[in-house]
């Protein structure tokens, strides 16, 4: 490179922040197969149940639909949802019949840390 050579840099116009590009700002529900949600959740097995944890712990309610037949297989008559705080103490619970298609909706409120879905036959 000669003495007269200059290096210039020009930012791309219209390029979005790579971190923001990975966020779901419009809140669109995304179906991941076993889980459909607009927020971040972690799904894990706990005993004979399925634990849904809100990630990160949000200021607003976190909603997700879980396809339980992928976790349990076979026929499930109903489920019990136990919403718990960060200490693992039950805040509220409800029993539901399992709808056709095996999808169950959970809504974790800001004062709740997770939801344990227990199988009832």
Short mmCIF file of C-alpha atoms in Angstrom, two decimals:
data_model
loop_
_atom_site.label_atom_id
_atom_site.label_comp_id
_atom_site.label_asym_id
_atom_site.label_seq_id
_atom_site.Cartn_x
_atom_site.Cartn_y
_atom_site.Cartn_z
CA UNK A 1 0.00 0.00 0.00
CA UNK A 2 1.44 3.32 -1.03
CA UNK A 3 1.68 6.45 1.06
CA UNK A 4 -1.40 7.94 -0.60
CA UNK A 5 -3.64 4.98 0.21
CA UNK A 6 -6.43 5.69 2.65
CA UNK A 7 -8.68 3.30 4.46
CA UNK A 8 -12.22 4.46 5.07
CA UNK A 9 -15.05 2.76 6.83
CA UNK A 10 -18.72 3.33 6.12
CA UNK A 11 -21.43 1.81 8.28
CA UNK A 12 -24.05 -0.22 6.48
CA UNK A 13 -27.28 1.66 6.21
CA UNK A 14 -30.38 -0.09 7.50
CA UNK A 15 -28.48 -2.83 9.31
CA UNK A 16 -30.09 -3.81 12.59
CA UNK A 17 -28.41 -4.41 15.91
CA UNK A 18 -27.55 -8.15 15.97
CA UNK A 19 -28.74 -8.47 19.59
CA UNK A 20 -32.06 -6.78 18.83
CA UNK A 21 -32.45 -8.92 15.71
CA UNK A 22 -32.63 -12.01 17.96
CA UNK A 23 -35.32 -10.50 20.18
CA UNK A 24 -39.03 -11.04 19.60
CA UNK A 25 -40.05 -7.39 19.96
CA UNK A 26 -43.46 -7.75 18.28
CA UNK A 27 -44.33 -10.61 20.64
CA UNK A 28 -45.16 -13.06 17.86
CA UNK A 29 -45.93 -16.59 19.09
CA UNK A 30 -43.39 -19.02 17.68
CA UNK A 31 -44.19 -22.75 17.50
CA UNK A 32 -41.12 -24.83 18.36
CA UNK A 33 -42.97 -28.13 17.99
CA UNK A 34 -43.28 -29.15 21.64
CA UNK A 35 -43.76 -25.55 22.85
CA UNK A 36 -45.38 -22.44 21.38
CA UNK A 37 -44.60 -19.10 23.04
CA UNK A 38 -43.73 -15.46 22.42
CA UNK A 39 -41.46 -15.36 25.47
CA UNK A 40 -38.56 -17.47 26.71
CA UNK A 41 -39.33 -20.61 28.72
CA UNK A 42 -37.34 -23.62 29.88
CA UNK A 43 -39.03 -27.01 29.81
CA UNK A 44 -37.74 -29.81 32.04
CA UNK A 45 -38.98 -33.03 33.55
CA UNK A 46 -39.59 -33.01 37.28
CA UNK A 47 -40.63 -36.30 38.85
CA UNK A 48 -43.56 -37.50 36.76
CA UNK A 49 -44.39 -33.96 35.64
CA UNK A 50 -43.25 -31.27 33.28
CA UNK A 51 -41.84 -28.03 34.67
CA UNK A 52 -42.22 -24.76 32.71
CA UNK A 53 -39.97 -21.94 33.94
CA UNK A 54 -40.22 -18.35 32.67
CA UNK A 55 -36.90 -17.04 31.24
CA UNK A 56 -35.93 -14.47 32.23
CA UNK A 57 -38.31 -13.88 35.10
CA UNK A 58 -40.50 -11.29 33.42
CA UNK A 59 -42.44 -8.27 34.66
CA UNK A 60 -45.42 -9.40 32.59
CA UNK A 61 -47.15 -12.77 32.52
CA UNK A 62 -45.40 -15.42 30.43
CA UNK A 63 -47.66 -17.60 28.31
CA UNK A 64 -46.83 -20.89 26.62
CA UNK A 65 -48.63 -23.83 25.10
CA UNK A 66 -47.05 -27.21 25.79
CA UNK A 67 -47.68 -30.32 23.66
CA UNK A 68 -47.83 -32.90 26.46
CA UNK A 69 -48.17 -36.02 24.31
CA UNK A 70 -44.53 -35.48 23.27
CA UNK A 71 -43.45 -35.68 26.91
CA UNK A 72 -45.73 -38.43 28.19
CA UNK A 73 -47.08 -40.32 25.19
CA UNK A 74 -50.19 -42.45 25.58
CA UNK A 75 -53.48 -41.14 26.85
CA UNK A 76 -53.67 -38.43 29.48
CA UNK A 77 -57.09 -37.76 30.95
CA UNK A 78 -56.25 -34.48 32.61
CA UNK A 79 -53.57 -32.39 34.25
CA UNK A 80 -53.04 -30.37 37.39
CA UNK A 81 -51.17 -27.08 36.99
CA UNK A 82 -49.28 -25.95 40.09
CA UNK A 83 -47.88 -22.43 39.85
CA UNK A 84 -45.00 -21.89 42.29
CA UNK A 85 -42.92 -19.03 43.62
CA UNK A 86 -39.11 -18.92 43.61
CA UNK A 87 -38.99 -20.89 46.88
CA UNK A 88 -41.01 -23.71 45.28
CA UNK A 89 -44.15 -22.97 47.30
CA UNK A 90 -47.51 -23.34 45.55
CA UNK A 91 -49.12 -19.99 44.77
CA UNK A 92 -52.17 -21.40 42.96
CA UNK A 93 -53.28 -24.55 41.19
CA UNK A 94 -55.97 -25.78 38.82
CA UNK A 95 -57.07 -29.08 37.33
CA UNK A 96 -57.93 -29.33 33.65
CA UNK A 97 -59.05 -31.96 31.19
CA UNK A 98 -56.62 -32.39 28.34
CA UNK A 99 -58.02 -30.85 25.16
CA UNK A 100 -57.87 -32.55 21.76
CA UNK A 101 -54.41 -32.20 20.28
CA UNK A 102 -52.72 -32.53 23.66
CA UNK A 103 -51.83 -28.82 23.99
CA UNK A 104 -52.13 -27.23 27.42
CA UNK A 105 -51.79 -23.47 27.99
CA UNK A 106 -49.95 -22.08 31.00
CA UNK A 107 -49.77 -18.46 32.10
CA UNK A 108 -47.05 -17.72 34.66
CA UNK A 109 -47.79 -14.46 36.49
CA UNK A 110 -45.01 -12.05 37.60
CA UNK A 111 -45.22 -13.28 41.23
CA UNK A 112 -44.79 -16.90 40.04
CA UNK A 113 -41.52 -18.55 39.06
CA UNK A 114 -42.69 -21.69 37.29
CA UNK A 115 -45.57 -24.05 36.60
CA UNK A 116 -45.43 -27.77 37.33
CA UNK A 117 -47.76 -29.77 35.08
CA UNK A 118 -48.75 -33.03 36.77
CA UNK A 119 -50.41 -35.90 34.95
CA UNK A 120 -53.83 -37.04 36.19
CA UNK A 121 -55.41 -40.26 34.91
#
